[in-house]
Tab-separated table of C-alpha atoms and ligand atoms in Angstrom:
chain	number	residue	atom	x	y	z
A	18	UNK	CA	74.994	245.118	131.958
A	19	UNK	CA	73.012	242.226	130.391
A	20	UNK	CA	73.485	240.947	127.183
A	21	UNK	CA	71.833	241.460	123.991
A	22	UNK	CA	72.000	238.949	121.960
A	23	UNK	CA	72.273	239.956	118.010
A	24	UNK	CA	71.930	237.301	114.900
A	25	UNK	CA	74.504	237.903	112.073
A	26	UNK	CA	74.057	238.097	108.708
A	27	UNK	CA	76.746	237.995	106.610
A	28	UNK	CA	77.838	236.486	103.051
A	29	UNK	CA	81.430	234.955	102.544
A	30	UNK	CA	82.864	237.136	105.545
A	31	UNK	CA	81.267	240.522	104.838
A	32	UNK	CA	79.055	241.465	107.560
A	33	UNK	CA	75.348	242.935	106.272
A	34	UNK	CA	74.962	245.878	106.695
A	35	UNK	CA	71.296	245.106	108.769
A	36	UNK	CA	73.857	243.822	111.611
A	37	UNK	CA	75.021	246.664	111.994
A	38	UNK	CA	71.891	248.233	111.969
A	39	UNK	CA	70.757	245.831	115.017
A	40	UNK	CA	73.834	246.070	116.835
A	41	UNK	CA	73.178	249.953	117.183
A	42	UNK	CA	69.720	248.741	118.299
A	43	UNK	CA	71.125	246.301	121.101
A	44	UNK	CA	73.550	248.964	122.327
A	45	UNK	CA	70.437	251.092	123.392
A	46	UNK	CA	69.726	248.024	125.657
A	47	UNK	CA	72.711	246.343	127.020
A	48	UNK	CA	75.778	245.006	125.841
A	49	UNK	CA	75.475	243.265	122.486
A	50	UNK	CA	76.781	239.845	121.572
A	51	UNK	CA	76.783	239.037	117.794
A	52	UNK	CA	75.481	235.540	117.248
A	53	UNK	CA	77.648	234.170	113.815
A	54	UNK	CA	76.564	230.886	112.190
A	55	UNK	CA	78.873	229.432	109.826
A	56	UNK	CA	82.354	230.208	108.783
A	57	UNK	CA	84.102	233.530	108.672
A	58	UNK	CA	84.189	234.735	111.597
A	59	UNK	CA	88.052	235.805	111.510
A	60	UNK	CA	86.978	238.521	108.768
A	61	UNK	CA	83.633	239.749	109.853
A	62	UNK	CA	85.085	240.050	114.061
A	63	UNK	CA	86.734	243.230	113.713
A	64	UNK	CA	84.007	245.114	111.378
A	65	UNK	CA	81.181	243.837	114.116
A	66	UNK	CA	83.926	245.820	116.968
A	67	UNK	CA	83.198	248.839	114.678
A	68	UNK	CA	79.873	248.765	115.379
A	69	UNK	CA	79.640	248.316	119.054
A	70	UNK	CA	79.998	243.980	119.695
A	71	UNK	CA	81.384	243.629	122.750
A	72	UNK	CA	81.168	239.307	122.177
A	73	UNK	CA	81.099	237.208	119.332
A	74	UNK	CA	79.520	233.405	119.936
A	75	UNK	CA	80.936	231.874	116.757
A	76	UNK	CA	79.562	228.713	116.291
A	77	UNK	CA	81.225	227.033	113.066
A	78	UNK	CA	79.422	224.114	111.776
A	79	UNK	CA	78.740	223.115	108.643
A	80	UNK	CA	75.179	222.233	109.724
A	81	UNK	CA	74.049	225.665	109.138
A	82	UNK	CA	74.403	225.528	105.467
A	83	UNK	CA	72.621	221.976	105.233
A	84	UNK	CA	69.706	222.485	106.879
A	85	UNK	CA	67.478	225.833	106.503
A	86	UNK	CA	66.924	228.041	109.289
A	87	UNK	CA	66.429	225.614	112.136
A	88	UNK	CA	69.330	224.938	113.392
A	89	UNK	CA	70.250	228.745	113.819
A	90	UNK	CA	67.276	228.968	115.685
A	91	UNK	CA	68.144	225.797	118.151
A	92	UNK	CA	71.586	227.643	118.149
A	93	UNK	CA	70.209	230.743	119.634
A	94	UNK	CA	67.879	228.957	122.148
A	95	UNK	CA	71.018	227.083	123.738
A	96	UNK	CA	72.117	230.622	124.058
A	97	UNK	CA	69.114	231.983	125.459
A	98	UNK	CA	69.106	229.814	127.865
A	99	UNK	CA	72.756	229.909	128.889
A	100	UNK	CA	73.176	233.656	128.603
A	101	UNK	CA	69.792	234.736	130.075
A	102	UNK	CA	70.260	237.755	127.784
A	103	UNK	CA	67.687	240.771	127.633
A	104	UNK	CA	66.485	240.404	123.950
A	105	UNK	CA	67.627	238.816	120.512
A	106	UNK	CA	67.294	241.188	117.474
A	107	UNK	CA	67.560	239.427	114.394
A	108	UNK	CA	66.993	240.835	110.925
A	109	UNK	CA	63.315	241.437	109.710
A	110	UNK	CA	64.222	239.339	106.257
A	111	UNK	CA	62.127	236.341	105.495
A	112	UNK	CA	64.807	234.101	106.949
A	113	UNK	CA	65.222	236.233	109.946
A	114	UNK	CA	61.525	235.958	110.766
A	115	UNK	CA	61.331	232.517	111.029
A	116	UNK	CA	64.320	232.090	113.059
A	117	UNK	CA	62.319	234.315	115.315
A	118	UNK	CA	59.030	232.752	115.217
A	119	UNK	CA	61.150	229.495	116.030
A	120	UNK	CA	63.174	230.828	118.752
A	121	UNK	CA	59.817	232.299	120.512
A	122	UNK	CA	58.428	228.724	120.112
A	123	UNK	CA	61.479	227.202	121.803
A	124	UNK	CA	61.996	229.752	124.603
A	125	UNK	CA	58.325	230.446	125.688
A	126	UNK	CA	58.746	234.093	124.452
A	127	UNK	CA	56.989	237.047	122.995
A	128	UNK	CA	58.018	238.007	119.208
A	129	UNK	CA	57.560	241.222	117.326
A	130	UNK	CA	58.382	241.445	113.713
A	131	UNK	CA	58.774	244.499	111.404
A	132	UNK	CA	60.158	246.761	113.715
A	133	UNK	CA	61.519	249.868	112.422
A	134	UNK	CA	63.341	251.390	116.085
A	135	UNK	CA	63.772	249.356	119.250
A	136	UNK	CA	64.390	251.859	122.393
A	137	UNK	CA	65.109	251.166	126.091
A	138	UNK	CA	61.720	251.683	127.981
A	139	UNK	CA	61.795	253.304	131.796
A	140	UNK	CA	61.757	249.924	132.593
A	141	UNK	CA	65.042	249.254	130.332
A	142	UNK	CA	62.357	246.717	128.692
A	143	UNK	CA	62.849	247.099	124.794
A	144	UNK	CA	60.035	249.024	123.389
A	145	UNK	CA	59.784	247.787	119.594
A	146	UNK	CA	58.099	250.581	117.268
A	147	UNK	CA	56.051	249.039	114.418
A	148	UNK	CA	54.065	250.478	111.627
A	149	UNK	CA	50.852	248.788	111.072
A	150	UNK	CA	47.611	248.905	107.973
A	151	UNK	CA	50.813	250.204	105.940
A	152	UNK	CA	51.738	252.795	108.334
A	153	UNK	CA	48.464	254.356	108.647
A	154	UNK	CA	49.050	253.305	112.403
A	155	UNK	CA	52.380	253.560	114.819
A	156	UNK	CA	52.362	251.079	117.321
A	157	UNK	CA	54.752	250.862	120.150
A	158	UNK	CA	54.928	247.178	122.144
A	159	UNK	CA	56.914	245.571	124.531
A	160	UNK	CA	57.413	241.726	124.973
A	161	UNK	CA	55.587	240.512	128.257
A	162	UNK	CA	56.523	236.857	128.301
A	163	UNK	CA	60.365	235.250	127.965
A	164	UNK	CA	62.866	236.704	126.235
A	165	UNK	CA	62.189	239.711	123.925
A	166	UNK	CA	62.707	238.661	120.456
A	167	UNK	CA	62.608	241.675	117.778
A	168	UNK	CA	62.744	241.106	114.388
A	169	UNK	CA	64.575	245.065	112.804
A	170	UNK	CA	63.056	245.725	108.914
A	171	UNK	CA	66.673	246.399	106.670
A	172	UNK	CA	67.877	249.949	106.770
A	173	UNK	CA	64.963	251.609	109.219
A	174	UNK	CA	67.916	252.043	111.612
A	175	UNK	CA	71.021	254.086	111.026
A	176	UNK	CA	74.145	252.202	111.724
A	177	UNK	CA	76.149	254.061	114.399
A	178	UNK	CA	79.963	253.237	114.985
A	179	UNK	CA	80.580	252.303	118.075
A	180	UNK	CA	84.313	250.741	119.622
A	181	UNK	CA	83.607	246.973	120.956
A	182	UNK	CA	86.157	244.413	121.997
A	183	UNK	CA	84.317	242.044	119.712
A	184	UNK	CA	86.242	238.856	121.617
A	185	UNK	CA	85.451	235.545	119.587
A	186	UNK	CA	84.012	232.832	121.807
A	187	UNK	CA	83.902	229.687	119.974
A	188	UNK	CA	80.601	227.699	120.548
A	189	UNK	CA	80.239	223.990	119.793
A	190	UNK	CA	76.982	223.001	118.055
A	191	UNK	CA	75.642	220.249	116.561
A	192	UNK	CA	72.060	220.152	115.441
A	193	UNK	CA	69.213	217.811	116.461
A	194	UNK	CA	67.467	215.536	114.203
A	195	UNK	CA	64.903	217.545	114.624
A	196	UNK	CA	66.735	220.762	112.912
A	197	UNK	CA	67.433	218.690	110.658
A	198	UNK	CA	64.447	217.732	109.087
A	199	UNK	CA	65.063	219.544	105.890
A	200	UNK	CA	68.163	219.663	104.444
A	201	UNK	CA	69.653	221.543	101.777
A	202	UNK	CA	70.149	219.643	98.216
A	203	UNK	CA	70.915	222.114	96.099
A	204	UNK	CA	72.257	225.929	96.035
A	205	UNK	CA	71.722	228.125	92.877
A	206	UNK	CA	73.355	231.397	92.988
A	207	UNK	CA	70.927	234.080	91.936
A	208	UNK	CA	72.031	236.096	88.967
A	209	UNK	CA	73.399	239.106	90.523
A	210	UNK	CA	73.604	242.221	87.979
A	211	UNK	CA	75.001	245.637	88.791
A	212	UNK	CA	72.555	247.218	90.737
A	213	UNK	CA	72.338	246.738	94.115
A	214	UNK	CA	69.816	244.278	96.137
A	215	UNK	CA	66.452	245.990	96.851
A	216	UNK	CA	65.754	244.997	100.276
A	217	UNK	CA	69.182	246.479	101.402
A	218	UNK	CA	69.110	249.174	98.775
A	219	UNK	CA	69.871	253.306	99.651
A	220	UNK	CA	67.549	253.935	96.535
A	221	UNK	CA	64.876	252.319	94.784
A	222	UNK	CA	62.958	253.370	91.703
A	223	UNK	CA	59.709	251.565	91.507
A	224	UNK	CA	57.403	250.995	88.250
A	225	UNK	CA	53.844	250.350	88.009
A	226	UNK	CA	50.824	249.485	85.689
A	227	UNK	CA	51.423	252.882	84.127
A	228	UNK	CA	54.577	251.826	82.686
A	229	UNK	CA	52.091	249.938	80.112
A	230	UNK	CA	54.115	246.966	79.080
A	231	UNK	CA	57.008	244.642	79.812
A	232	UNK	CA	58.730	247.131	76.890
A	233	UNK	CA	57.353	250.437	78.700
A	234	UNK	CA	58.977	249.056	81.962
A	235	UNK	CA	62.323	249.366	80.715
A	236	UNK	CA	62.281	252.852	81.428
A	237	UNK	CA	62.308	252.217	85.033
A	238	UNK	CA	65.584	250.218	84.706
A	239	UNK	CA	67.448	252.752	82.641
A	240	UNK	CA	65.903	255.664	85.878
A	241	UNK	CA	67.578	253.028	88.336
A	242	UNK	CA	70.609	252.527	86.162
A	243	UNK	CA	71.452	256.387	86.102
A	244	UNK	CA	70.804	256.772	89.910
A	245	UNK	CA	72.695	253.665	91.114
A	246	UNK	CA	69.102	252.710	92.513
A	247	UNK	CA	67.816	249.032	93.088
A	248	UNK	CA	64.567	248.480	90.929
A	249	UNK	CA	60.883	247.717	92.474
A	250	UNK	CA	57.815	246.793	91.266
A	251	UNK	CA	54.196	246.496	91.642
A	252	UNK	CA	52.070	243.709	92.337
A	253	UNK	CA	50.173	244.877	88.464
A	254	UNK	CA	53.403	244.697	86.936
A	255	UNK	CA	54.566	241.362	88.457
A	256	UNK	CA	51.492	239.725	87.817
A	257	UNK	CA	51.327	240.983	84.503
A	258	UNK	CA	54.688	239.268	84.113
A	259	UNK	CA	56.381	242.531	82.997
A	260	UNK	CA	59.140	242.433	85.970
A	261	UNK	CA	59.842	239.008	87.842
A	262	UNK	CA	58.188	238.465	91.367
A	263	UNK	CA	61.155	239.162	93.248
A	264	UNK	CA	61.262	242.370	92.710
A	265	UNK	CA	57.809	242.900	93.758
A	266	UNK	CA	57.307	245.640	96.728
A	267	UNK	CA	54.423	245.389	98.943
A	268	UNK	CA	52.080	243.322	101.424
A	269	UNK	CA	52.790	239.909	99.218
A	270	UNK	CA	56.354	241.284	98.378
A	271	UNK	CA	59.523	242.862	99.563
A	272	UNK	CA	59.535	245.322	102.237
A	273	UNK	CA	61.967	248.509	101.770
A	274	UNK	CA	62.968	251.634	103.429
A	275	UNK	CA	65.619	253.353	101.449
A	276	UNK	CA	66.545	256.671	101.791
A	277	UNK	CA	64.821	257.765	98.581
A	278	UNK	CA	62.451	255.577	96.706
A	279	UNK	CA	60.721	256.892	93.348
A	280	UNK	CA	56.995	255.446	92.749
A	281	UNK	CA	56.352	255.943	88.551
A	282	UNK	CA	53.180	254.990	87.376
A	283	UNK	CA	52.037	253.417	90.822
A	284	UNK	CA	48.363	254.378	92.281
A	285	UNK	CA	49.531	254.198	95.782
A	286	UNK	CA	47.407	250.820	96.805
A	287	UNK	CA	47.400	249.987	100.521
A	288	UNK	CA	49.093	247.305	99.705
A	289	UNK	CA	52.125	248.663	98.020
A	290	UNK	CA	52.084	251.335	100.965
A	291	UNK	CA	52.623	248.386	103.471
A	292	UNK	CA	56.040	247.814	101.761
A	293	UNK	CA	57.714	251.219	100.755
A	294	UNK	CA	55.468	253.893	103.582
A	295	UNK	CA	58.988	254.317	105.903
A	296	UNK	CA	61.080	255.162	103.143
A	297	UNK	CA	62.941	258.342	103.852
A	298	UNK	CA	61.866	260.609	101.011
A	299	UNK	CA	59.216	259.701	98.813
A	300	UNK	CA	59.052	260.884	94.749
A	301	UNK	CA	55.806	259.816	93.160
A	302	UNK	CA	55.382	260.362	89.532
A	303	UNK	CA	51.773	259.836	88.159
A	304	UNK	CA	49.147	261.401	85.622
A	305	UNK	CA	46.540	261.506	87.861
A	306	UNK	CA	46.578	264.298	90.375
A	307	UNK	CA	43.738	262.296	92.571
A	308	UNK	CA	46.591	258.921	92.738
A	309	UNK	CA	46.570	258.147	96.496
A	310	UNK	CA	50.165	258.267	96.182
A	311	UNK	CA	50.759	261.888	96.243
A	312	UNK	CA	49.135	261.297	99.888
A	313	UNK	CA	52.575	259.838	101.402
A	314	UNK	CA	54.998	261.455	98.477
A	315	UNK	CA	57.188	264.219	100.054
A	316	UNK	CA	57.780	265.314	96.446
A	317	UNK	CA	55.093	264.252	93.463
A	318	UNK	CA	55.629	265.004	89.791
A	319	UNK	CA	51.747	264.899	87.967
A	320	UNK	CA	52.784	264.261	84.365
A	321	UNK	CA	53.125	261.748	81.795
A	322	UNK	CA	56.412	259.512	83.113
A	323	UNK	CA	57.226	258.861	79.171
A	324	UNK	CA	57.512	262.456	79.325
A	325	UNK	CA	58.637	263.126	82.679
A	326	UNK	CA	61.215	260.300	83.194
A	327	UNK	CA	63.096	261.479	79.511
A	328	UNK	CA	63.613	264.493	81.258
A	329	UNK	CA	64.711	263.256	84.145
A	330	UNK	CA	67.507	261.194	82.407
A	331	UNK	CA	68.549	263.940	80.894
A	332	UNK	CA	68.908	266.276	83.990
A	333	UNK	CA	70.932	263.329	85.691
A	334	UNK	CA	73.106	262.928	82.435
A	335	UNK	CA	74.083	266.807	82.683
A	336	UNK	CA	74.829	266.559	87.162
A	337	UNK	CA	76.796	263.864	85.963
A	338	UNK	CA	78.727	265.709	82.895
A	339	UNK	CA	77.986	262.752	80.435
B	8	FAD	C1	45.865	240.564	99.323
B	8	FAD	C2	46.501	241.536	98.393
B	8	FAD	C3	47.852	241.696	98.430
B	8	FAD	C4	48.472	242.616	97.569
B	8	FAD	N1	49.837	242.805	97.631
B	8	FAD	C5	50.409	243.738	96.869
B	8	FAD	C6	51.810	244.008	96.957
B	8	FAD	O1	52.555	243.346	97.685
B	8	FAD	N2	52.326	244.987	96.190
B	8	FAD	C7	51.554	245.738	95.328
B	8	FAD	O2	52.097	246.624	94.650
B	8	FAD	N3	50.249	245.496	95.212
B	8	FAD	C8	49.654	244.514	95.951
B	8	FAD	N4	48.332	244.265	95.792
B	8	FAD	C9	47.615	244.908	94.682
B	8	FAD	C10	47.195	246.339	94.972
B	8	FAD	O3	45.919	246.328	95.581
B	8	FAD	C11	47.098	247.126	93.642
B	8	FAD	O4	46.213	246.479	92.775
B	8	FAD	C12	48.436	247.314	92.953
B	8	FAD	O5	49.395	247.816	93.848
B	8	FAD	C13	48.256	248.296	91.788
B	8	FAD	O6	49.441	248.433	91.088
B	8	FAD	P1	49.742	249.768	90.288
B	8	FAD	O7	49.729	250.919	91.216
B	8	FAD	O8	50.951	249.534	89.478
B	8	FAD	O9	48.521	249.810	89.275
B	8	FAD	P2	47.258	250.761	89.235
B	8	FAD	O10	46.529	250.785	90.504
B	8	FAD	O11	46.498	250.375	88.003
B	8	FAD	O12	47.868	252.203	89.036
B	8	FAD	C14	48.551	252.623	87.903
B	8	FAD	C15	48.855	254.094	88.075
B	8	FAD	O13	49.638	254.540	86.999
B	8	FAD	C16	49.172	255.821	86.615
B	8	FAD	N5	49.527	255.977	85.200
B	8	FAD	C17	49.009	255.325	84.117
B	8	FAD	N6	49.653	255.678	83.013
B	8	FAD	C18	50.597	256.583	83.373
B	8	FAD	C19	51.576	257.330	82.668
B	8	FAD	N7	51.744	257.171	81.348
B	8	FAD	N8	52.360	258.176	83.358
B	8	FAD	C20	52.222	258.339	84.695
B	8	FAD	N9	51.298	257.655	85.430
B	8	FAD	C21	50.512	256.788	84.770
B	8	FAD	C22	47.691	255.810	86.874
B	8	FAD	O14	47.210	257.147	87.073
B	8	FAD	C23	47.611	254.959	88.131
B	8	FAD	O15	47.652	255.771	89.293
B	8	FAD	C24	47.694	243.350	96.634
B	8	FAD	C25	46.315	243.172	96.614
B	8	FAD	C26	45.715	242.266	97.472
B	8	FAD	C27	44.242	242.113	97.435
């Protein structure tokens, strides 16, 4: 069976929970390889065998923390090439992407990004399903040229377990000068509070221009501080400078697809659809009844959300007994 070919990501030994995503993907297809950059390996092997890796290419060098993506992406073109393998998935994050964009350069291949499923075609092809004008439109697409390269959106894919041998094969790698054109100087670990990171996040409550004010937005924190929920904002909000960019969901911002994500006091813009439209569930809360919203919401709340969310806290605080 060939190989698939699946980029890690992982943090200090802890696989991501997106590999696992993609190495459910890459079991429809073949027999999947992880691809690990970077120490850590010895942790992270047996958690990837959970999930269905059959190989693990571990290629420890310390240029993959000193120079940005490229070398990763000259990494996985050595492999390409050696392993002939019938796609590489790699994570649909803003670091993934580029690795693919790179790799497709490199390899003479066809890329799709954002895809929310990869299936086997009749052709055993991989058949990349990809929501597009904010998921007005479903596309399905298939790479014609090279090696299929899919970049997988964070949490569109249920991780399936899956027993793998997971047998480490160290690979030697060096980069080029070329990869290493820019270099790392400096690392500055984000400020990381108690709610978890919204791009990876099972819930995400999201405020918008209706929250008023960088003081009315609070509310939205305290929602996503009773849930356990990641917090999101709008475009309005950011630029207002009520929330910090980061946190911004949307065309220009993150993407998400958590399994419930709460839209207060957001109209429902095409462009916020583009980032939150595969979310499981969808709980819009908004005065207007007319707010395009309530066109994608599986569940909508018309009301005043300084009136609505109140109550809401409160109903959580009795489930919970506090
Ligand atoms: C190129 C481009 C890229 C863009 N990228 C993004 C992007 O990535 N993300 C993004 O979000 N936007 C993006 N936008 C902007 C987008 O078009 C909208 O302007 C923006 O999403 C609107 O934000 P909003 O819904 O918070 O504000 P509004 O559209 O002003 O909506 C506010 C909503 O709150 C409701 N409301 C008001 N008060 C209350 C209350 N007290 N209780 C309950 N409901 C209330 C109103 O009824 C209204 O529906 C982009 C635009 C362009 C042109």
């Amino acid at each position: 069976m060939a190989e698939v070919l699946v980029l890690a990501e992982h943090a200090d030994g802890e696989v991501k929970k997106v590999t696992l995503e993609l190495l459910t993907a890459a079991k429809r297809l073949g027999s999947p390889s992880v691809v690990w950059t970077g120490p850590g390996v010895d942790t992270g092997a047996a958690r990837l065998g959970e999930y269905g890796a059959e190989k693990v290419y571990a290629a420890d060098s310390p240029d993959f923390s000193g120079y940005v993506v490229a070398p990763t992406a000259e990494l996985l073109a050595s492999l390409v090439a050696d392993k002939a393998p019938a796609a590489v998935l790699v994570a649909g994050t803003t670091e993934g992407k580029e690795i693919a964009g790179r790799l497709a350069i490199k390899t003479g291949s066809g890329v799709l990004t954002d895809a929310v499923n990869v299936t086997a075609g009749d052709d055993g092809a991989p058949v990349a399903e990809q929501p597009n004008f904010g998921g007005a439109i479903t596309v399905h697409s298939v790479v014609r040229a090279g090696t299929p390269i899919i970049a997988v959106r964070p949490n569109a894919i249920s991780p399936e377990a899956a027993a793998g041998a997971a047998a480490v094969e160290a690979v030697s790698f060096a980069a080029s000068d070329a990869a290493k054109a820019a270099a790392v100087t400096e690392r500055v670990v984000a400020e990381k509070g108690e709610r978890p990171d919204l791009t990876e996040a099972q819930l995400v409550v999201s405020g918008g221009r209706g929250t008023g004010s960088e003081e009315g937005f609070k509310i939205i924190e305290k929602l996503a501080d009773a849930l356990g929920a990641a917090v999101g904002a709008s475009r309005a909000v950011t630029d207002a400078g009520w929330y910090p960019h980061q946190f911004q969901v949307g065309q220009t911002g993150k993407t998400v697809s958590p399994q419930l994500y709460m839209a207060v006091g957001i109209s429902g813009a095409i462009q916020h659809r583009a980032g939150m439209q595969t979310s499981k569930t969808i709980v819009a809360i908004n005065k207007d009844p007319e707010a395009p919203i309530f066109e994608i919401a599986d569940f909508g709340i018309v009301g005043d959300l300084f009136t609505v969310v109140p109550q809401l806290l409160d109903e959580i605080a009795k489930h919970k007994g506090v």
